[in-house]
Amino acid sequence: MVGQGFVSALDTSPAVADQVEVLFREARQRRRRRWFVGIGLLLLVIAIVAAAVATFGSSGPFPRPAHRHSGLPEWSPPPGSRGPPPSEFVAGDNRGGIGVYSTASGQLVRELSAQTNGGPDQQPAPSAGGSVYFVQSEGACSSSIQSIPIGGSRPSTTIVSVPGTIALDPAPGPDSSLLAWVGSVCGPGGVQSTLYLSNQATGQRSALGPYFGRTDDEAIAWSHDGAFLAVEADPTVKILRAGDPLSTAESLTAPSGCILLNPAFVSDDTLAVIANCDTKKSGVGPSELIIYNIRTGKPSAVVAKSSRENF
């Protein structure tokens, strides 16, 4: 059906088909609207963090008194870093395709892609080069990563297409020449996922190692200078130099009982992540938006806290 998830199960065992559907269902449930990057990646992160601070009533200069939940000082954006929000953002168009929306009205401005027979397009990821990358399902155990100009001036082009592979989580680098993504392959033992780095100029594709994060469109982040990748690796987030194998990555220190999610670079040396923490009673606890120093792997400040499971 248009606008709903669909994964063909032809020639696929029920067990594997269920695992494939879980991959796409998780991606759909966790898909969030991504801001148009015309103002730049730094403003994007600062705007998100500043909005979280405002939501939870935070104000004042840094450093602040220790946060009563985590013992960390509260963070505030650097002076002069705030600016107007971008005029447009990219998200699913509720008809199985990808669209551009007006920030002011929330209305669809233009459609970029339409749903194909394989199922709805998903996981839109704008790039600094003015294109939007997204995942297009191609049936059982297969999907490709497409790219289309955000202005909609031409049809989409295929960036990643590997037979028998579910290509997910596109994360274009700051100069748009490199693309990090996750490839999941169906097999007798279930779905196995690998982190890849593709050079769009040369066509070279490098496997960086097994991927243990979520199949989520916010699970991979680039530093602003393109030198580092932050990658979810349940229960933590790993930091690696772009192009290096995951085996060389350094893990952030996760608070006890917490899972680190949704990495986003605030600067080349600092990373914002969400820490989802369990409770002994319900297993579902509060979340914190925390700033990490990627050089030390340790938290340096807390932005906000939510009593809900996630922000």
PDB file of C-alpha atoms in Angstrom:
ATOM      1  CA  MET A   1       0.000   0.000   0.000  1.00  0.00           C
ATOM      2  CA  VAL A   2       1.183   3.513  -0.703  1.00  0.00           C
ATOM      3  CA  GLY A   3       2.884   5.149   2.263  1.00  0.00           C
ATOM      4  CA  GLN A   4       3.234   1.906   4.199  1.00  0.00           C
ATOM      5  CA  GLY A   5       6.128  -0.467   4.601  1.00  0.00           C
ATOM      6  CA  PHE A   6       6.421  -3.379   2.205  1.00  0.00           C
ATOM      7  CA  VAL A   7       9.070  -6.049   1.866  1.00  0.00           C
ATOM      8  CA  SER A   8       8.520  -8.821  -0.651  1.00  0.00           C
ATOM      9  CA  ALA A   9       8.991 -12.325   0.719  1.00  0.00           C
ATOM     10  CA  LEU A  10       9.267 -14.090  -2.634  1.00  0.00           C
ATOM     11  CA  ASP A  11      11.919 -16.848  -2.608  1.00  0.00           C
ATOM     12  CA  THR A  12      12.832 -15.948   0.969  1.00  0.00           C
ATOM     13  CA  SER A  13      12.369 -18.110   4.057  1.00  0.00           C
ATOM     14  CA  PRO A  14       9.829 -16.787   6.599  1.00  0.00           C
ATOM     15  CA  ALA A  15      12.524 -16.393   9.266  1.00  0.00           C
ATOM     16  CA  VAL A  16      14.788 -14.291   7.054  1.00  0.00           C
ATOM     17  CA  ALA A  17      11.838 -12.331   5.680  1.00  0.00           C
ATOM     18  CA  ASP A  18      10.841 -11.435   9.246  1.00  0.00           C
ATOM     19  CA  GLN A  19      14.374 -10.203   9.980  1.00  0.00           C
ATOM     20  CA  VAL A  20      14.398  -8.114   6.806  1.00  0.00           C
ATOM     21  CA  GLU A  21      11.051  -6.569   7.734  1.00  0.00           C
ATOM     22  CA  VAL A  22      12.451  -5.729  11.181  1.00  0.00           C
ATOM     23  CA  LEU A  23      15.307  -3.818   9.506  1.00  0.00           C
ATOM     24  CA  PHE A  24      12.924  -1.696   7.454  1.00  0.00           C
ATOM     25  CA  ARG A  25      10.381  -1.303  10.270  1.00  0.00           C
ATOM     26  CA  GLU A  26      13.096  -0.003  12.610  1.00  0.00           C
ATOM     27  CA  ALA A  27      14.300   2.410   9.956  1.00  0.00           C
ATOM     28  CA  ARG A  28      10.768   3.706   9.423  1.00  0.00           C
ATOM     29  CA  GLN A  29      10.016   4.042  13.147  1.00  0.00           C
ATOM     30  CA  ARG A  30      13.253   5.858  13.862  1.00  0.00           C
ATOM     31  CA  ARG A  31      13.198   8.011  10.683  1.00  0.00           C
ATOM     32  CA  ARG A  32      13.168  11.695  11.562  1.00  0.00           C
ATOM     33  CA  ARG A  33      12.972  14.813   9.568  1.00  0.00           C
ATOM     34  CA  ARG A  34      16.415  16.000   8.455  1.00  0.00           C
ATOM     35  CA  TRP A  35      17.152  19.660   8.079  1.00  0.00           C
ATOM     36  CA  PHE A  36      18.198  21.069   4.711  1.00  0.00           C
ATOM     37  CA  VAL A  37      21.921  21.747   4.926  1.00  0.00           C
ATOM     38  CA  GLY A  38      22.037  25.059   3.062  1.00  0.00           C
ATOM     39  CA  ILE A  39      23.124  26.827   6.267  1.00  0.00           C
ATOM     40  CA  GLY A  40      25.764  24.176   6.999  1.00  0.00           C
ATOM     41  CA  LEU A  41      26.311  21.176   9.233  1.00  0.00           C
ATOM     42  CA  LEU A  42      27.560  23.180  12.226  1.00  0.00           C
ATOM     43  CA  LEU A  43      24.424  25.315  12.373  1.00  0.00           C
ATOM     44  CA  LEU A  44      22.372  22.161  12.076  1.00  0.00           C
ATOM     45  CA  VAL A  45      23.850  20.600  15.203  1.00  0.00           C
ATOM     46  CA  ILE A  46      23.814  23.851  17.170  1.00  0.00           C
ATOM     47  CA  ALA A  47      20.159  24.454  16.257  1.00  0.00           C
ATOM     48  CA  ILE A  48      19.127  21.010  17.437  1.00  0.00           C
ATOM     49  CA  VAL A  49      21.066  21.298  20.674  1.00  0.00           C
ATOM     50  CA  ALA A  50      19.855  24.848  21.318  1.00  0.00           C
ATOM     51  CA  ALA A  51      16.258  23.728  20.798  1.00  0.00           C
ATOM     52  CA  ALA A  52      16.734  20.938  23.315  1.00  0.00           C
ATOM     53  CA  VAL A  53      18.155  23.412  25.818  1.00  0.00           C
ATOM     54  CA  ALA A  54      15.183  25.723  25.358  1.00  0.00           C
ATOM     55  CA  THR A  55      12.733  22.849  25.732  1.00  0.00           C
ATOM     56  CA  PHE A  56      14.131  21.901  29.104  1.00  0.00           C
ATOM     57  CA  GLY A  57      14.458  25.457  30.382  1.00  0.00           C
ATOM     58  CA  SER A  58      18.242  25.757  30.282  1.00  0.00           C
ATOM     59  CA  SER A  59      19.920  29.156  30.011  1.00  0.00           C
ATOM     60  CA  GLY A  60      23.046  30.996  31.098  1.00  0.00           C
ATOM     61  CA  PRO A  61      26.779  30.866  30.394  1.00  0.00           C
ATOM     62  CA  PHE A  62      29.053  27.824  30.540  1.00  0.00           C
ATOM     63  CA  PRO A  63      30.154  26.347  32.876  1.00  0.00           C
ATOM     64  CA  ARG A  64      27.028  25.783  34.956  1.00  0.00           C
ATOM     65  CA  PRO A  65      26.328  23.977  38.215  1.00  0.00           C
ATOM     66  CA  ALA A  66      26.664  20.218  38.041  1.00  0.00           C
ATOM     67  CA  HIS A  67      23.651  18.424  36.586  1.00  0.00           C
ATOM     68  CA  ARG A  68      21.884  16.642  39.394  1.00  0.00           C
ATOM     69  CA  HIS A  69      21.449  13.428  37.410  1.00  0.00           C
ATOM     70  CA  SER A  70      24.812  12.880  35.748  1.00  0.00           C
ATOM     71  CA  GLY A  71      27.234  15.048  37.736  1.00  0.00           C
ATOM     72  CA  LEU A  72      28.290  16.866  34.567  1.00  0.00           C
ATOM     73  CA  PRO A  73      28.232  20.636  34.007  1.00  0.00           C
ATOM     74  CA  GLU A  74      25.442  21.860  31.779  1.00  0.00           C
ATOM     75  CA  TRP A  75      26.334  22.901  28.243  1.00  0.00           C
ATOM     76  CA  SER A  76      25.258  25.959  26.306  1.00  0.00           C
ATOM     77  CA  PRO A  77      26.038  26.895  22.695  1.00  0.00           C
ATOM     78  CA  PRO A  78      28.993  29.234  22.115  1.00  0.00           C
ATOM     79  CA  PRO A  79      28.162  32.961  21.871  1.00  0.00           C
ATOM     80  CA  GLY A  80      27.004  33.986  18.410  1.00  0.00           C
ATOM     81  CA  SER A  81      26.356  30.418  17.269  1.00  0.00           C
ATOM     82  CA  ARG A  82      22.583  30.710  17.105  1.00  0.00           C
ATOM     83  CA  GLY A  83      20.916  31.762  13.891  1.00  0.00           C
ATOM     84  CA  PRO A  84      17.639  31.489  12.001  1.00  0.00           C
ATOM     85  CA  PRO A  85      16.443  27.982  11.154  1.00  0.00           C
ATOM     86  CA  PRO A  86      16.773  26.727   7.575  1.00  0.00           C
ATOM     87  CA  SER A  87      13.795  27.507   5.362  1.00  0.00           C
ATOM     88  CA  GLU A  88      13.309  23.908   4.196  1.00  0.00           C
ATOM     89  CA  PHE A  89      13.807  20.352   5.397  1.00  0.00           C
ATOM     90  CA  VAL A  90      13.595  16.888   3.863  1.00  0.00           C
ATOM     91  CA  ALA A  91      11.390  13.994   5.009  1.00  0.00           C
ATOM     92  CA  GLY A  92       9.114  11.245   3.749  1.00  0.00           C
ATOM     93  CA  ASP A  93       6.126  12.652   1.866  1.00  0.00           C
ATOM     94  CA  ASN A  94       3.578  10.254   3.464  1.00  0.00           C
ATOM     95  CA  ARG A  95       2.939   8.776   0.015  1.00  0.00           C
ATOM     96  CA  GLY A  96       5.942   6.472  -0.102  1.00  0.00           C
ATOM     97  CA  GLY A  97       8.357   9.017  -1.569  1.00  0.00           C
ATOM     98  CA  ILE A  98      10.728  11.748  -0.391  1.00  0.00           C
ATOM     99  CA  GLY A  99       9.761  15.419  -0.285  1.00  0.00           C
ATOM    100  CA  VAL A 100      10.967  18.893   0.627  1.00  0.00           C
ATOM    101  CA  TYR A 101       8.925  20.767   3.230  1.00  0.00           C
ATOM    102  CA  SER A 102       8.610  24.384   4.299  1.00  0.00           C
ATOM    103  CA  THR A 103       9.916  24.960   7.830  1.00  0.00           C
ATOM    104  CA  ALA A 104       7.472  27.821   8.392  1.00  0.00           C
ATOM    105  CA  SER A 105       4.288  26.038   7.296  1.00  0.00           C
ATOM    106  CA  GLY A 106       5.199  22.354   7.454  1.00  0.00           C
ATOM    107  CA  GLN A 107       3.666  21.964   3.998  1.00  0.00           C
ATOM    108  CA  LEU A 108       5.129  19.863   1.200  1.00  0.00           C
ATOM    109  CA  VAL A 109       6.940  22.164  -1.248  1.00  0.00           C
ATOM    110  CA  ARG A 110       7.974  19.588  -3.857  1.00  0.00           C
ATOM    111  CA  GLU A 111       8.203  15.855  -4.273  1.00  0.00           C
ATOM    112  CA  LEU A 112      11.659  14.447  -4.974  1.00  0.00           C
ATOM    113  CA  SER A 113      10.854  10.778  -5.473  1.00  0.00           C
ATOM    114  CA  ALA A 114       7.816   8.541  -5.813  1.00  0.00           C
ATOM    115  CA  GLN A 115       7.287   5.110  -4.318  1.00  0.00           C
ATOM    116  CA  THR A 116       8.383   2.205  -6.510  1.00  0.00           C
ATOM    117  CA  ASN A 117       7.093  -1.369  -6.653  1.00  0.00           C
ATOM    118  CA  GLY A 118       9.697  -2.427  -4.080  1.00  0.00           C
ATOM    119  CA  GLY A 119       8.205  -0.305  -1.313  1.00  0.00           C
ATOM    120  CA  PRO A 120       8.478   3.205   0.136  1.00  0.00           C
ATOM    121  CA  ASP A 121      11.619   5.315  -0.162  1.00  0.00           C
ATOM    122  CA  GLN A 122      13.132   6.130   3.227  1.00  0.00           C
ATOM    123  CA  GLN A 123      16.082   7.402   5.269  1.00  0.00           C
ATOM    124  CA  PRO A 124      16.608  10.733   3.423  1.00  0.00           C
ATOM    125  CA  ALA A 125      20.018  12.274   4.124  1.00  0.00           C
ATOM    126  CA  PRO A 126      20.839  15.748   2.674  1.00  0.00           C
ATOM    127  CA  SER A 127      24.430  16.402   1.647  1.00  0.00           C
ATOM    128  CA  ALA A 128      26.552  19.540   1.643  1.00  0.00           C
ATOM    129  CA  GLY A 129      26.665  19.302  -2.146  1.00  0.00           C
ATOM    130  CA  GLY A 130      22.942  19.975  -2.533  1.00  0.00           C
ATOM    131  CA  SER A 131      21.751  16.408  -3.070  1.00  0.00           C
ATOM    132  CA  VAL A 132      19.560  14.125  -1.001  1.00  0.00           C
ATOM    133  CA  TYR A 133      20.536  10.486  -0.528  1.00  0.00           C
ATOM    134  CA  PHE A 134      17.825   7.960   0.272  1.00  0.00           C
ATOM    135  CA  VAL A 135      17.131   4.226   0.418  1.00  0.00           C
ATOM    136  CA  GLN A 136      14.956   2.634  -2.254  1.00  0.00           C
ATOM    137  CA  SER A 137      13.655  -0.871  -1.587  1.00  0.00           C
ATOM    138  CA  GLU A 138      13.991  -3.359  -4.430  1.00  0.00           C
ATOM    139  CA  GLY A 139      12.197  -6.366  -2.973  1.00  0.00           C
ATOM    140  CA  ALA A 140      13.356  -9.269  -0.845  1.00  0.00           C
ATOM    141  CA  CYS A 141      16.791  -8.770   0.719  1.00  0.00           C
ATOM    142  CA  SER A 142      17.712  -5.926  -1.605  1.00  0.00           C
ATOM    143  CA  SER A 143      17.700  -2.136  -1.643  1.00  0.00           C
ATOM    144  CA  SER A 144      19.773   0.591  -3.240  1.00  0.00           C
ATOM    145  CA  ILE A 145      20.936   4.061  -2.237  1.00  0.00           C
ATOM    146  CA  GLN A 146      19.822   6.809  -4.601  1.00  0.00           C
ATOM    147  CA  SER A 147      20.817  10.465  -4.931  1.00  0.00           C
ATOM    148  CA  ILE A 148      18.707  13.329  -6.254  1.00  0.00           C
ATOM    149  CA  PRO A 149      19.237  17.123  -6.360  1.00  0.00           C
ATOM    150  CA  ILE A 150      17.309  18.828  -3.577  1.00  0.00           C
ATOM    151  CA  GLY A 151      15.902  21.180  -6.203  1.00  0.00           C
ATOM    152  CA  GLY A 152      14.428  18.218  -8.074  1.00  0.00           C
ATOM    153  CA  SER A 153      16.068  19.274 -11.343  1.00  0.00           C
ATOM    154  CA  ARG A 154      16.659  15.698 -12.539  1.00  0.00           C
ATOM    155  CA  PRO A 155      15.675  12.106 -11.680  1.00  0.00           C
ATOM    156  CA  SER A 156      17.552  10.170  -9.038  1.00  0.00           C
ATOM    157  CA  THR A 157      20.751   8.278  -9.821  1.00  0.00           C
ATOM    158  CA  THR A 158      21.901   5.025  -8.243  1.00  0.00           C
ATOM    159  CA  ILE A 159      24.881   5.472  -5.929  1.00  0.00           C
ATOM    160  CA  VAL A 160      25.000   2.034  -4.248  1.00  0.00           C
ATOM    161  CA  SER A 161      23.476  -1.162  -5.615  1.00  0.00           C
ATOM    162  CA  VAL A 162      24.900  -4.524  -4.602  1.00  0.00           C
ATOM    163  CA  PRO A 163      22.971  -7.693  -5.558  1.00  0.00           C
ATOM    164  CA  GLY A 164      21.569  -9.501  -2.527  1.00  0.00           C
ATOM    165  CA  THR A 165      22.381  -6.593  -0.203  1.00  0.00           C
ATOM    166  CA  ILE A 166      20.060  -4.284   1.722  1.00  0.00           C
ATOM    167  CA  ALA A 167      21.835  -0.918   1.480  1.00  0.00           C
ATOM    168  CA  LEU A 168      20.827   1.294   4.421  1.00  0.00           C
ATOM    169  CA  ASP A 169      21.717   4.346   6.477  1.00  0.00           C
ATOM    170  CA  PRO A 170      23.381   6.605   3.852  1.00  0.00           C
ATOM    171  CA  ALA A 171      25.716   9.163   5.454  1.00  0.00           C
ATOM    172  CA  PRO A 172      27.390  11.485   2.918  1.00  0.00           C
ATOM    173  CA  GLY A 173      30.685  13.079   3.948  1.00  0.00           C
ATOM    174  CA  PRO A 174      31.161  16.856   4.208  1.00  0.00           C
ATOM    175  CA  ASP A 175      32.630  17.148   0.685  1.00  0.00           C
ATOM    176  CA  SER A 176      30.100  14.642  -0.754  1.00  0.00           C
ATOM    177  CA  SER A 177      32.834  12.522  -2.342  1.00  0.00           C
ATOM    178  CA  LEU A 178      32.639   9.817   0.341  1.00  0.00           C
ATOM    179  CA  LEU A 179      29.533   7.953   1.458  1.00  0.00           C
ATOM    180  CA  ALA A 180      29.334   5.793   4.580  1.00  0.00           C
ATOM    181  CA  TRP A 181      26.540   3.223   4.588  1.00  0.00           C
ATOM    182  CA  VAL A 182      25.459  -0.113   6.032  1.00  0.00           C
ATOM    183  CA  GLY A 183      25.026  -3.231   3.920  1.00  0.00           C
ATOM    184  CA  SER A 184      22.923  -6.079   5.315  1.00  0.00           C
ATOM    185  CA  VAL A 185      23.013  -9.533   3.706  1.00  0.00           C
ATOM    186  CA  CYS A 186      20.439 -12.272   4.250  1.00  0.00           C
ATOM    187  CA  GLY A 187      21.771 -15.716   5.050  1.00  0.00           C
ATOM    188  CA  PRO A 188      20.934 -18.995   6.783  1.00  0.00           C
ATOM    189  CA  GLY A 189      22.092 -17.562  10.097  1.00  0.00           C
ATOM    190  CA  GLY A 190      20.082 -14.360   9.738  1.00  0.00           C
ATOM    191  CA  VAL A 191      20.923 -10.872   8.542  1.00  0.00           C
ATOM    192  CA  GLN A 192      24.593  -9.841   8.818  1.00  0.00           C
ATOM    193  CA  SER A 193      25.489  -6.139   8.581  1.00  0.00           C
ATOM    194  CA  THR A 194      28.739  -4.445   7.502  1.00  0.00           C
ATOM    195  CA  LEU A 195      29.841  -0.801   7.560  1.00  0.00           C
ATOM    196  CA  TYR A 196      31.056   0.412   4.144  1.00  0.00           C
ATOM    197  CA  LEU A 197      32.760   3.506   2.783  1.00  0.00           C
ATOM    198  CA  SER A 198      32.266   4.298  -0.916  1.00  0.00           C
ATOM    199  CA  ASN A 199      34.329   6.783  -2.902  1.00  0.00           C
ATOM    200  CA  GLN A 200      31.912   8.265  -5.423  1.00  0.00           C
ATOM    201  CA  ALA A 201      34.704   9.705  -7.562  1.00  0.00           C
ATOM    202  CA  THR A 202      36.611   6.432  -8.051  1.00  0.00           C
ATOM    203  CA  GLY A 203      33.829   3.907  -7.442  1.00  0.00           C
ATOM    204  CA  GLN A 204      35.947   2.145  -4.809  1.00  0.00           C
ATOM    205  CA  ARG A 205      34.027   0.457  -1.979  1.00  0.00           C
ATOM    206  CA  SER A 206      35.743  -0.515   1.286  1.00  0.00           C
ATOM    207  CA  ALA A 207      34.308  -2.816   3.960  1.00  0.00           C
ATOM    208  CA  LEU A 208      35.255  -1.328   7.340  1.00  0.00           C
ATOM    209  CA  GLY A 209      34.020  -4.217   9.496  1.00  0.00           C
ATOM    210  CA  PRO A 210      30.931  -5.801  11.088  1.00  0.00           C
ATOM    211  CA  TYR A 211      28.247  -3.285  12.079  1.00  0.00           C
ATOM    212  CA  PHE A 212      26.399  -3.701  15.394  1.00  0.00           C
ATOM    213  CA  GLY A 213      24.364  -0.494  15.528  1.00  0.00           C
ATOM    214  CA  ARG A 214      20.761   0.120  14.566  1.00  0.00           C
ATOM    215  CA  THR A 215      19.577   0.281  10.964  1.00  0.00           C
ATOM    216  CA  ASP A 216      18.752   3.923  11.575  1.00  0.00           C
ATOM    217  CA  ASP A 217      19.180   7.084   9.544  1.00  0.00           C
ATOM    218  CA  GLU A 218      20.920   8.798  12.470  1.00  0.00           C
ATOM    219  CA  ALA A 219      23.361   6.059  13.460  1.00  0.00           C
ATOM    220  CA  ILE A 220      26.397   7.396  11.535  1.00  0.00           C
ATOM    221  CA  ALA A 221      27.867  10.913  11.722  1.00  0.00           C
ATOM    222  CA  TRP A 222      30.807  12.700  10.093  1.00  0.00           C
ATOM    223  CA  SER A 223      33.036  15.267  11.740  1.00  0.00           C
ATOM    224  CA  HIS A 224      32.859  18.637  10.003  1.00  0.00           C
ATOM    225  CA  ASP A 225      36.372  18.269   8.567  1.00  0.00           C
ATOM    226  CA  GLY A 226      35.626  14.754   7.274  1.00  0.00           C
ATOM    227  CA  ALA A 227      38.428  13.202   9.327  1.00  0.00           C
ATOM    228  CA  PHE A 228      36.301  11.088  11.703  1.00  0.00           C
ATOM    229  CA  LEU A 229      33.217   8.921  11.723  1.00  0.00           C
ATOM    230  CA  ALA A 230      31.019   8.307  14.757  1.00  0.00           C
ATOM    231  CA  VAL A 231      29.165   4.997  14.477  1.00  0.00           C
ATOM    232  CA  GLU A 232      26.639   3.343  16.765  1.00  0.00           C
ATOM    233  CA  ALA A 233      27.945   0.065  18.186  1.00  0.00           C
ATOM    234  CA  ASP A 234      25.448  -1.175  20.781  1.00  0.00           C
ATOM    235  CA  PRO A 235      25.719  -0.183  23.635  1.00  0.00           C
ATOM    236  CA  THR A 236      28.218   2.565  22.826  1.00  0.00           C
ATOM    237  CA  VAL A 237      29.335   4.805  19.948  1.00  0.00           C
ATOM    238  CA  LYS A 238      32.688   4.217  18.272  1.00  0.00           C
ATOM    239  CA  ILE A 239      34.980   6.866  16.816  1.00  0.00           C
ATOM    240  CA  LEU A 240      37.245   5.986  13.892  1.00  0.00           C
ATOM    241  CA  ARG A 241      39.277   7.837  11.323  1.00  0.00           C
ATOM    242  CA  ALA A 242      37.489   7.866   7.994  1.00  0.00           C
ATOM    243  CA  GLY A 243      38.619   4.857   5.970  1.00  0.00           C
ATOM    244  CA  ASP A 244      40.182   2.971   8.889  1.00  0.00           C
ATOM    245  CA  PRO A 245      38.743  -0.423   9.889  1.00  0.00           C
ATOM    246  CA  LEU A 246      36.244  -0.561  12.740  1.00  0.00           C
ATOM    247  CA  SER A 247      38.688  -2.747  14.660  1.00  0.00           C
ATOM    248  CA  THR A 248      40.826   0.374  15.247  1.00  0.00           C
ATOM    249  CA  ALA A 249      37.915   2.485  16.535  1.00  0.00           C
ATOM    250  CA  GLU A 250      37.793   3.888  20.066  1.00  0.00           C
ATOM    251  CA  SER A 251      34.616   3.512  22.131  1.00  0.00           C
ATOM    252  CA  LEU A 252      32.970   6.293  24.095  1.00  0.00           C
ATOM    253  CA  THR A 253      32.464   5.637  27.792  1.00  0.00           C
ATOM    254  CA  ALA A 254      28.772   4.828  28.225  1.00  0.00           C
ATOM    255  CA  PRO A 255      27.107   5.428  31.616  1.00  0.00           C
ATOM    256  CA  SER A 256      26.221   2.207  33.424  1.00  0.00           C
ATOM    257  CA  GLY A 257      22.930   0.794  32.188  1.00  0.00           C
ATOM    258  CA  CYS A 258      22.748   3.207  29.235  1.00  0.00           C
ATOM    259  CA  ILE A 259      22.913   2.885  25.454  1.00  0.00           C
ATOM    260  CA  LEU A 260      24.441   5.683  23.375  1.00  0.00           C
ATOM    261  CA  LEU A 261      22.478   6.661  20.251  1.00  0.00           C
ATOM    262  CA  ASN A 262      22.139   9.281  17.517  1.00  0.00           C
ATOM    263  CA  PRO A 263      25.675  10.752  17.336  1.00  0.00           C
ATOM    264  CA  ALA A 264      26.048  14.298  15.919  1.00  0.00           C
ATOM    265  CA  PHE A 265      29.264  16.312  15.819  1.00  0.00           C
ATOM    266  CA  VAL A 266      29.100  19.735  17.475  1.00  0.00           C
ATOM    267  CA  SER A 267      32.701  20.479  16.460  1.00  0.00           C
ATOM    268  CA  ASP A 268      35.591  18.403  15.127  1.00  0.00           C
ATOM    269  CA  ASP A 269      36.477  17.333  18.672  1.00  0.00           C
ATOM    270  CA  THR A 270      33.068  17.193  20.376  1.00  0.00           C
ATOM    271  CA  LEU A 271      30.129  14.907  19.791  1.00  0.00           C
ATOM    272  CA  ALA A 272      26.534  15.054  21.029  1.00  0.00           C
ATOM    273  CA  VAL A 273      24.822  11.722  21.735  1.00  0.00           C
ATOM    274  CA  ILE A 274      21.605  10.587  23.385  1.00  0.00           C
ATOM    275  CA  ALA A 275      22.039   8.237  26.338  1.00  0.00           C
ATOM    276  CA  ASN A 276      18.982   6.026  26.885  1.00  0.00           C
ATOM    277  CA  CYS A 277      19.079   4.515  30.354  1.00  0.00           C
ATOM    278  CA  ASP A 278      17.090   1.624  31.837  1.00  0.00           C
ATOM    279  CA  THR A 279      15.483   1.480  35.244  1.00  0.00           C
ATOM    280  CA  LYS A 280      15.228  -1.573  37.482  1.00  0.00           C
ATOM    281  CA  LYS A 281      11.429  -1.290  37.750  1.00  0.00           C
ATOM    282  CA  SER A 282      10.261  -0.906  34.159  1.00  0.00           C
ATOM    283  CA  GLY A 283      13.388  -1.335  32.073  1.00  0.00           C
ATOM    284  CA  VAL A 284      12.563   2.001  30.398  1.00  0.00           C
ATOM    285  CA  GLY A 285      14.239   5.037  31.880  1.00  0.00           C
ATOM    286  CA  PRO A 286      15.211   8.633  31.202  1.00  0.00           C
ATOM    287  CA  SER A 287      17.348   9.987  28.398  1.00  0.00           C
ATOM    288  CA  GLU A 288      20.131  12.564  28.438  1.00  0.00           C
ATOM    289  CA  LEU A 289      21.660  14.582  25.623  1.00  0.00           C
ATOM    290  CA  ILE A 290      25.384  14.493  26.437  1.00  0.00           C
ATOM    291  CA  ILE A 291      28.475  16.158  24.966  1.00  0.00           C
ATOM    292  CA  TYR A 292      31.568  13.938  24.564  1.00  0.00           C
ATOM    293  CA  ASN A 293      35.203  14.762  23.880  1.00  0.00           C
ATOM    294  CA  ILE A 294      36.168  12.327  21.123  1.00  0.00           C
ATOM    295  CA  ARG A 295      39.876  12.557  22.012  1.00  0.00           C
ATOM    296  CA  THR A 296      39.310  11.192  25.513  1.00  0.00           C
ATOM    297  CA  GLY A 297      36.109   9.250  24.879  1.00  0.00           C
ATOM    298  CA  LYS A 298      34.611  10.725  28.045  1.00  0.00           C
ATOM    299  CA  PRO A 299      31.537  12.934  28.602  1.00  0.00           C
ATOM    300  CA  SER A 300      32.231  16.616  29.272  1.00  0.00           C
ATOM    301  CA  ALA A 301      28.809  18.233  29.649  1.00  0.00           C
ATOM    302  CA  VAL A 302      25.082  17.538  29.629  1.00  0.00           C
ATOM    303  CA  VAL A 303      22.693  19.481  27.419  1.00  0.00           C
ATOM    304  CA  ALA A 304      19.298  18.308  28.629  1.00  0.00           C
ATOM    305  CA  LYS A 305      17.466  15.472  30.309  1.00  0.00           C
ATOM    306  CA  SER A 306      14.119  13.888  29.564  1.00  0.00           C
ATOM    307  CA  SER A 307      12.076  11.707  31.870  1.00  0.00           C
ATOM    308  CA  ARG A 308      10.776   9.896  28.795  1.00  0.00           C
ATOM    309  CA  GLU A 309      12.495   7.003  27.034  1.00  0.00           C
ATOM    310  CA  ASN A 310      13.804   9.273  24.290  1.00  0.00           C
ATOM    311  CA  PHE A 311      13.802  12.945  23.256  1.00  0.00           C
TER     312      PHE A 311
END
